[in-house]
Short mmCIF file of C-alpha atoms in Angstrom, two decimals:
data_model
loop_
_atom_site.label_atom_id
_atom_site.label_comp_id
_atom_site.label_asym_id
_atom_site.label_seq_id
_atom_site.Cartn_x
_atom_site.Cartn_y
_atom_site.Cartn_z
CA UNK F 426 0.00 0.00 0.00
CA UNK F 427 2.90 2.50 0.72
CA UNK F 428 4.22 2.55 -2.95
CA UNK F 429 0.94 2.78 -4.37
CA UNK F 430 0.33 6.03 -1.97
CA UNK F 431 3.53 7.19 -2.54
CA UNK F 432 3.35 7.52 -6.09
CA UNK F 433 -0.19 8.63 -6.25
CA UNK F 434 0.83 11.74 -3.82
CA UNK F 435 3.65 12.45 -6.03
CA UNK F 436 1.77 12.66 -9.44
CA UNK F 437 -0.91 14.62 -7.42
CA UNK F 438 1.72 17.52 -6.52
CA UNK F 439 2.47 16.82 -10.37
CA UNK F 440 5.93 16.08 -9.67
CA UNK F 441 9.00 13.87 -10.80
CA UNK F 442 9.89 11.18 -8.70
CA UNK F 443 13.47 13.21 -9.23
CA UNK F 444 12.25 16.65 -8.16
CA UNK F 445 10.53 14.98 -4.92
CA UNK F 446 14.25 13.49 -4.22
CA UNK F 447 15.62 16.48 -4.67
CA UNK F 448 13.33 18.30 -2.19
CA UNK F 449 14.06 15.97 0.50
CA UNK F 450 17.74 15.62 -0.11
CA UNK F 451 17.84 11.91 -1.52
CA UNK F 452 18.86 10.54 -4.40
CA UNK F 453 16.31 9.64 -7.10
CA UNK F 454 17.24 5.61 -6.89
CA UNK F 455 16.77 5.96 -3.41
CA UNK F 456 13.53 7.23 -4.00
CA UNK F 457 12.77 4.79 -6.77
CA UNK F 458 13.05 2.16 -4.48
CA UNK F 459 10.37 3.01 -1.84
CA UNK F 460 7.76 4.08 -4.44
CA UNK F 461 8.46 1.06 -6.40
CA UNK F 462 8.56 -0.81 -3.11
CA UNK F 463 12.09 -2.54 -3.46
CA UNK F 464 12.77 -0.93 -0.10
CA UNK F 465 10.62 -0.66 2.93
CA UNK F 466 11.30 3.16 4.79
CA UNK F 467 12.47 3.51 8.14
CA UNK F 468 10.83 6.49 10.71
CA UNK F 469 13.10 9.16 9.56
CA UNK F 470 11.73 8.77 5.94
CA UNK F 471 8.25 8.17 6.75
CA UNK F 472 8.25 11.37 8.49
CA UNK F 473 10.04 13.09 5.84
CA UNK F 474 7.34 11.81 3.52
CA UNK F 475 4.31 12.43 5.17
CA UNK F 476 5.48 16.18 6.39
CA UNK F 477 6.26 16.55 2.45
CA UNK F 478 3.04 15.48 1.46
CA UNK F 479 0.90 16.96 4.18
CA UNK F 480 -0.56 13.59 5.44
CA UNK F 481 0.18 10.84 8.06
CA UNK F 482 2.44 7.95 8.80
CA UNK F 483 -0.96 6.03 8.96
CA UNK F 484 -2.72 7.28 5.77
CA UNK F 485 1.09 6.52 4.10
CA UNK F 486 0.74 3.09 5.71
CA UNK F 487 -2.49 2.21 4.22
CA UNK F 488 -3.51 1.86 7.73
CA UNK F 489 -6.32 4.93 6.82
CA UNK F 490 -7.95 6.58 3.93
CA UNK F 491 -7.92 9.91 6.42
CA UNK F 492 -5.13 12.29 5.01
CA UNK F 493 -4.38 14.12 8.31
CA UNK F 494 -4.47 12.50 11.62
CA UNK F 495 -7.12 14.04 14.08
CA UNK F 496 -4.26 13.92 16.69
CA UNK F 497 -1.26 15.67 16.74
CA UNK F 498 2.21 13.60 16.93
CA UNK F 499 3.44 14.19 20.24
CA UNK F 500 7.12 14.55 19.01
CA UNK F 501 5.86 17.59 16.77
CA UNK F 502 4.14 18.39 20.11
CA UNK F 503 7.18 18.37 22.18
CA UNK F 504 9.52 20.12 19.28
CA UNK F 505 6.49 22.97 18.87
CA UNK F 506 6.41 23.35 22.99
CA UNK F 507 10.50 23.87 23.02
CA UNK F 508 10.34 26.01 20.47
CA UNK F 509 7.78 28.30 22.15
CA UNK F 510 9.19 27.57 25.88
CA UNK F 511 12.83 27.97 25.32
CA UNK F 512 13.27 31.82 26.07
CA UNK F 513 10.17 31.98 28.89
CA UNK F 514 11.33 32.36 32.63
CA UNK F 515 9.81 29.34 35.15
CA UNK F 516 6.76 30.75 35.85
CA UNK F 517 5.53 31.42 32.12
CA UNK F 518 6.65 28.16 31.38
CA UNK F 519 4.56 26.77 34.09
CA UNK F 520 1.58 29.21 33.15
CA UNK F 521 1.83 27.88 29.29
CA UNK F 522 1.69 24.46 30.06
CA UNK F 523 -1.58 25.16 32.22
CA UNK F 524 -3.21 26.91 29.57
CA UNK F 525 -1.97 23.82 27.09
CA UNK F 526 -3.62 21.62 29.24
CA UNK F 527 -6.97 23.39 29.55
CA UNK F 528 -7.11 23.39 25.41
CA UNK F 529 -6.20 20.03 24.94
CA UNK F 530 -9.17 18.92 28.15
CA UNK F 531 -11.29 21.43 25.78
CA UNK F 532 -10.60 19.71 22.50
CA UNK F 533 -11.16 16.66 23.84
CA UNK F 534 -14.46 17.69 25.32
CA UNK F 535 -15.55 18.57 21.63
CA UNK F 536 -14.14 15.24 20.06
CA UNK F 537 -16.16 13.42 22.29
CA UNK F 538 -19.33 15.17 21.71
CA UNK F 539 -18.89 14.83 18.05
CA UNK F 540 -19.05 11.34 18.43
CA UNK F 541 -21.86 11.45 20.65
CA UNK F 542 -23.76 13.02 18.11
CA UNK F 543 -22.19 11.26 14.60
CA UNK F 544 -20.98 14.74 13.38
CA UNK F 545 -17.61 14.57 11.79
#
């Protein structure tokens, strides 16, 4: 299923299996190989994939026909919060991760009740 996705992403951004390899830095065999499936990709390529395409690991994976995952990676989480955190003193760090919190309780909250009522 990955190959198949793969190249069917690629030909939607109407792009050469060479031009994608050149956007992520890899050579054009290399890339040859996972959309042709010779070669299975490891994390750091997956990711690079599905950030370069705008979709998730699991709709890459065949594992969903949803583009975008509902949830947010927590590594993307934890790189976004450092970014934001790094130059806050203690206290603002502290007050940030409160007000995280309270969203992510909120968003929740709303998640839930869509499913409650079947609107997606």
């Amino acid at each position: 299923m990955f190959p198949e996705r793969l190249k069917s992403l690629r030909l939607e951004a109407n792009l050469t299996q060479k031009q994608v390899a050149e956007k992520l830095n890899m050579s054009q065999p290399a890339y040859q190989s996972w959309e042709s499936g010779k070669r299975k990709p490891g994390e750091e390529t997956l990711n690079k994939f599905a950030n370069f395409f705008s979709v998730s690991i699991d709709y890459l994976l065949g594992k969903t026909d949803n583009r975008k995952s509902d949830e947010i990676n927590l590594s993307e989480f934890e790189i976004l919060y450092r970014k934001t955190s790094k130059n806050l003193t203690e206290q603002q760090k502290k007050d940030l991760e409160e007000v995280l919190k309270e969203v992510l309780i909120e968003r929740q909250k709303l998640i839930e009740e869509k499913k409650k009522t079947g609107w997606n």
